[in-house]
Coordinates of C-alpha atoms in Angstrom, one line a residue:
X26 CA 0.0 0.0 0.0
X27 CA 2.6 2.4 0.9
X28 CA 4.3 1.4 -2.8
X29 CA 1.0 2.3 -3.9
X30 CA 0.8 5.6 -2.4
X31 CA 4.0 6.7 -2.7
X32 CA 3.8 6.3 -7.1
X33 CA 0.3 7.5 -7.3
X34 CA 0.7 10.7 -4.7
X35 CA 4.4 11.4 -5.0
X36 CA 5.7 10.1 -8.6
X37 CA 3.0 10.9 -10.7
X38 CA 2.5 14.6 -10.0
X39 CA 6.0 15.1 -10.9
X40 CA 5.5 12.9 -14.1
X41 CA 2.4 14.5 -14.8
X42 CA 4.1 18.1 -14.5
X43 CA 7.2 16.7 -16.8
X44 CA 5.3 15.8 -19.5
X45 CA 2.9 18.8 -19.4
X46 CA 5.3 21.0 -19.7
X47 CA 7.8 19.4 -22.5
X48 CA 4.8 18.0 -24.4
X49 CA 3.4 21.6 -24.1
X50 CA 6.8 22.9 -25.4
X51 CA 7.7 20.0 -28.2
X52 CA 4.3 20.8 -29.8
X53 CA 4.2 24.4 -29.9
X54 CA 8.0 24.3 -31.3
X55 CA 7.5 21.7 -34.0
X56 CA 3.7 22.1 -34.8
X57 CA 2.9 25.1 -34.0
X58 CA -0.1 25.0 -36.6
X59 CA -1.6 22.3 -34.4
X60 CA -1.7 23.9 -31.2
X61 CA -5.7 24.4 -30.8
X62 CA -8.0 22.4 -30.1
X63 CA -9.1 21.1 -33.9
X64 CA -12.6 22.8 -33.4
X65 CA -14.9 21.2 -34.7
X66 CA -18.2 24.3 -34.7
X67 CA -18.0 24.5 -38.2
X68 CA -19.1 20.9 -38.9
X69 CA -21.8 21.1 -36.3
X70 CA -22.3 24.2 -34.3
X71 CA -26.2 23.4 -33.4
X72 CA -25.8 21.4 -30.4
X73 CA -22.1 22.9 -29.0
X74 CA -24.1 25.5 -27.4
X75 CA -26.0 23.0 -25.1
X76 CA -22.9 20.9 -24.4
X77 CA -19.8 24.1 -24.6
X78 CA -21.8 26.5 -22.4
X79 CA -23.0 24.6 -19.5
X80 CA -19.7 22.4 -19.3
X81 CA -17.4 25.3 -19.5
X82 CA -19.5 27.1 -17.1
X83 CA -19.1 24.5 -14.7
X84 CA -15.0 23.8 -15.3
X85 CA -14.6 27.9 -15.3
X86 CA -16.2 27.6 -11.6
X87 CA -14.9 24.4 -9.9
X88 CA -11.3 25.5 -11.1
X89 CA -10.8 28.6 -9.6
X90 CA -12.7 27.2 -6.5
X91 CA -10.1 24.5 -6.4
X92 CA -7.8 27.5 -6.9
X93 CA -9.0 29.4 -4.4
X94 CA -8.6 26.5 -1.7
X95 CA -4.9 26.0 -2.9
X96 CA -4.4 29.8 -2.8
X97 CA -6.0 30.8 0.2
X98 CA -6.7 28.1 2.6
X99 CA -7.5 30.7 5.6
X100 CA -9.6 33.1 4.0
X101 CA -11.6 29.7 2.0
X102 CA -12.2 28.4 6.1
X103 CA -12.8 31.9 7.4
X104 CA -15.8 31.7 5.0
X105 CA -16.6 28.3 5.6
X106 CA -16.9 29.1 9.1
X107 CA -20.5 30.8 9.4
X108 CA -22.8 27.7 8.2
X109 CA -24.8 29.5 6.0
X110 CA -22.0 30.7 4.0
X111 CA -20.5 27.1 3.8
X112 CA -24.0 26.1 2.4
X113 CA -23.9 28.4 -0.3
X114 CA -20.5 28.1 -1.6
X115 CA -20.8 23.5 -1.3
X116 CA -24.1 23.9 -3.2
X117 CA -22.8 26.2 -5.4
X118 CA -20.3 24.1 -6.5
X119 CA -22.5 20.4 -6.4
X120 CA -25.0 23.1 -8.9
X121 CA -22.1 23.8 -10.8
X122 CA -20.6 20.5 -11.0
X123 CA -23.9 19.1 -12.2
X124 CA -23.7 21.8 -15.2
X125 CA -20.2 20.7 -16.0
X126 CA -21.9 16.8 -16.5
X127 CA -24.9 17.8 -18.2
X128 CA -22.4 19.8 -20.8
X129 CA -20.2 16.9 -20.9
X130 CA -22.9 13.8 -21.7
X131 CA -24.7 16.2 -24.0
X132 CA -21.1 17.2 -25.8
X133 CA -20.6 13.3 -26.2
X134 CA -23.6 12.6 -27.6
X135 CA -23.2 15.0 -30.3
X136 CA -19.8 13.8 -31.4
X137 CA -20.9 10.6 -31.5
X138 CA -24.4 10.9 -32.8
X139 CA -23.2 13.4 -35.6
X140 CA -21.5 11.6 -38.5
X141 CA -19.5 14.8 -40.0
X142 CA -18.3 14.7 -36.5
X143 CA -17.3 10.8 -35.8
X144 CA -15.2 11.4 -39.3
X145 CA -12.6 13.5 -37.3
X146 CA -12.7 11.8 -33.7
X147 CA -10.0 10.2 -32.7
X148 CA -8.9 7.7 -30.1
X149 CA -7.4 10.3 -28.1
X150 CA -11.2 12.0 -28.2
X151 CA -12.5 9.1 -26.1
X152 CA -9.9 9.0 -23.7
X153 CA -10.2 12.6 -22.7
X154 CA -13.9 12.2 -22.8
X155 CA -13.7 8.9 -20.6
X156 CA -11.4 10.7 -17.9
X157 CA -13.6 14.0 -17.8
X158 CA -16.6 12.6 -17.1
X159 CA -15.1 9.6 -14.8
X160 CA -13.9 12.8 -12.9
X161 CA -16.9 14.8 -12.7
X162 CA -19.3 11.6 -11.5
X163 CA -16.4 11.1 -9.2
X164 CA -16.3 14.5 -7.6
X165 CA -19.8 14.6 -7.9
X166 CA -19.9 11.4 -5.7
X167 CA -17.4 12.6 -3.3
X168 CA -19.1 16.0 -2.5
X169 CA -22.2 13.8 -1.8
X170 CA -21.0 11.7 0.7
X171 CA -18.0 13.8 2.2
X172 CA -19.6 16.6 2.7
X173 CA -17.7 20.1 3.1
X174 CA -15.2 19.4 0.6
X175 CA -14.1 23.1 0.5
X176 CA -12.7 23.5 4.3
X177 CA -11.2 19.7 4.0
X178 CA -9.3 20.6 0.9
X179 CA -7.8 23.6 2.1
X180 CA -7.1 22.2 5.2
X181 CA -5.4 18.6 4.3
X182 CA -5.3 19.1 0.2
X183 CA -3.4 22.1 0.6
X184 CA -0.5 21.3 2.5
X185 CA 0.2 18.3 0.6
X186 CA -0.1 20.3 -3.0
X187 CA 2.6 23.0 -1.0
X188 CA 4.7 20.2 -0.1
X189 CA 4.8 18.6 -3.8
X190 CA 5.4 21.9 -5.6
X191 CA 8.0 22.8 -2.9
X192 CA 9.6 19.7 -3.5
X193 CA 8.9 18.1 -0.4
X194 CA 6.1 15.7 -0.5
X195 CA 4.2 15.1 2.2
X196 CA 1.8 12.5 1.9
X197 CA 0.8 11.4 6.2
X198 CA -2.5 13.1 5.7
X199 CA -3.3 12.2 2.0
X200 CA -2.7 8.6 2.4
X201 CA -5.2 8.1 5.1
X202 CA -8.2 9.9 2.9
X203 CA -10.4 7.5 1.5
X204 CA -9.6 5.7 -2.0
X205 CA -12.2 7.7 -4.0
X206 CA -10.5 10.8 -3.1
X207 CA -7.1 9.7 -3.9
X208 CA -8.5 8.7 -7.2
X209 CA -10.2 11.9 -8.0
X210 CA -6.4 13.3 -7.1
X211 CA -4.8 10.7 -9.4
X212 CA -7.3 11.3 -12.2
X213 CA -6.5 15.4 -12.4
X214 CA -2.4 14.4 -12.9
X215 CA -3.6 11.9 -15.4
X216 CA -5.4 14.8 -17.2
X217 CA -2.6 17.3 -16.7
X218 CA -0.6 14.3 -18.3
X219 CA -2.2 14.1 -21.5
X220 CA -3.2 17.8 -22.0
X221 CA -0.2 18.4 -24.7
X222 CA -1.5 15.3 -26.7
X223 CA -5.0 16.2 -27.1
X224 CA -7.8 18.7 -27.8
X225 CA -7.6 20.2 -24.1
X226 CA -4.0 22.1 -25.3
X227 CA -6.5 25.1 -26.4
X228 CA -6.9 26.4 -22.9
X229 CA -3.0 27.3 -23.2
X230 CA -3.8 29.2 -26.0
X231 CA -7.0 31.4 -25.8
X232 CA -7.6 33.8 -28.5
X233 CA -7.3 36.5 -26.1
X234 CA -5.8 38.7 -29.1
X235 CA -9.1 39.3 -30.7
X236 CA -9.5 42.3 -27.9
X237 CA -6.9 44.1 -29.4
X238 CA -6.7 42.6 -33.3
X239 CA -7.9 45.3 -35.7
X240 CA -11.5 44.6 -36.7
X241 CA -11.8 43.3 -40.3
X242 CA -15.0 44.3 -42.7
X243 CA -16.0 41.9 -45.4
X244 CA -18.4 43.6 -48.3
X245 CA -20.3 40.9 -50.0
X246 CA -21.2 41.7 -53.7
X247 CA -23.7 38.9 -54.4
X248 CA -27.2 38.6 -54.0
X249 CA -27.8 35.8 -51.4
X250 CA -30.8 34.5 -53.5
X251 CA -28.9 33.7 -56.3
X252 CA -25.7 32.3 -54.9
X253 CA -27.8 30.0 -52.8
X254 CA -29.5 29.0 -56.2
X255 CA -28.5 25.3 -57.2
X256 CA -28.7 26.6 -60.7
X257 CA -25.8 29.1 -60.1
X258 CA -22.6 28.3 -61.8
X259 CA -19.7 28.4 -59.2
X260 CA -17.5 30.6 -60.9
X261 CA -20.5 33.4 -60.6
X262 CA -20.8 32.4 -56.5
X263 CA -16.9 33.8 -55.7
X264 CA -17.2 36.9 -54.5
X265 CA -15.0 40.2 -55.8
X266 CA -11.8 41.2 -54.0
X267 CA -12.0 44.2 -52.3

């Protein structure tokens, strides 16, 4: 068990963080032109808003919660110490975990149930899709039935993520949680793992230039009815350079 514990707690963040960060680097270097996530809204944009808005909703919230804890363990348990506000914030985050499934199972169904779609999925596809929502049902599972999640994270989780990033792992209270939680744990390196070798590489780069790009104007000089026509010859659907 302690062989166990020490791999899964103490190895594999650092194998996790290794590969992260020269998969990361190795694919931005040598294919730079596949550094996104290989969206796929043009083949089927109907039913990403159903699946894309409610699970990012839900990630966007649970990770800087999870953030939060590992950032600010005191203030997180100075909150947590009036009930009501404990209430809000646990149920706040079952709500939003719920959000991040229902976005998930419904973003699965339309890759699978779309067949412009199942052309481009790859193996790596399922796995990602496999480990997310294994996660999710997880933590969903474990904020059920160990309650108060957020003031035992920041006060066990915490030390132990300061003690591996300061090189100085620390496992006595970790190993002692119960499995499920460990495996939640294990799960996130896993993900971290595999982030340079699939579709979840796009959060590294977020087209946060379109603030600042220049805006660009297109003038169409076509009439829609025509160049929708079946009748209309392709060379008369191009439009004219501007």
């Amino acid at each position: 068990m302690d062989i166990f514990n020490n791999f899964l707690l103490i190895a594999l963040p650092y194998i996790a963080l290794a590969v992260f960060l020269i998969g990361s680097i190795y694919r931005f270097m040598y294919k730079g032109f596949q550094f996104s996530s290989l969206s796929t809204q043009f083949l089927e944009g109907r039913k990403l808003f159903y699946g894309s808005v409610p699970f990012h909703w839900g990630v966007l919230f649970l990770f800087f919660g999870h953030l939060t804890a590992l950032l600010f363990p005191s203030s997180v348990l100075a909150w947590n110490s009036q009930p009501v506000r404990l209430m809000i914030l646990e149920i706040s985050a079952f709500v939003f975990g719920i959000s991040m499934l229902i976005g998930l199972v419904n973003l699965i169904i339309r890759r699978y149930t779309t067949a412009r779609l199942k052309f481009v999925t790859n193996r790596m596809d399922f796995v990602v899709y496999l480990l997310l929502i294994s996660q999710t049902v997880i933590g969903l599972w474990i904020a059920y039935n160990f309650r108060w999640g957020s003031s035992w994270f920041s006060s066990l989780l915490t030390p132990y993520l300061y003690s591996v990033f300061t090189l100085r792992p620390d496992i006595s209270a970790v190993a002692l949680l119960p499995w499920m939680v460990k495996l939640h744990i294990i799960l996130a390196y896993i993900i971290v793992g595999i982030i340079p070798f699939s579709r979840l590489v796009h959060f590294l780069v977020p087209p946060i230039n379109y603030i600042w790009r220049p805006y660009q104007q297109v003038m169409w000089y076509w009439s829609r009815r025509r160049v929708r026509s079946p009748r209309t010859p392709w060379s008369l659907q191009r439009p004219k350079n501007t």
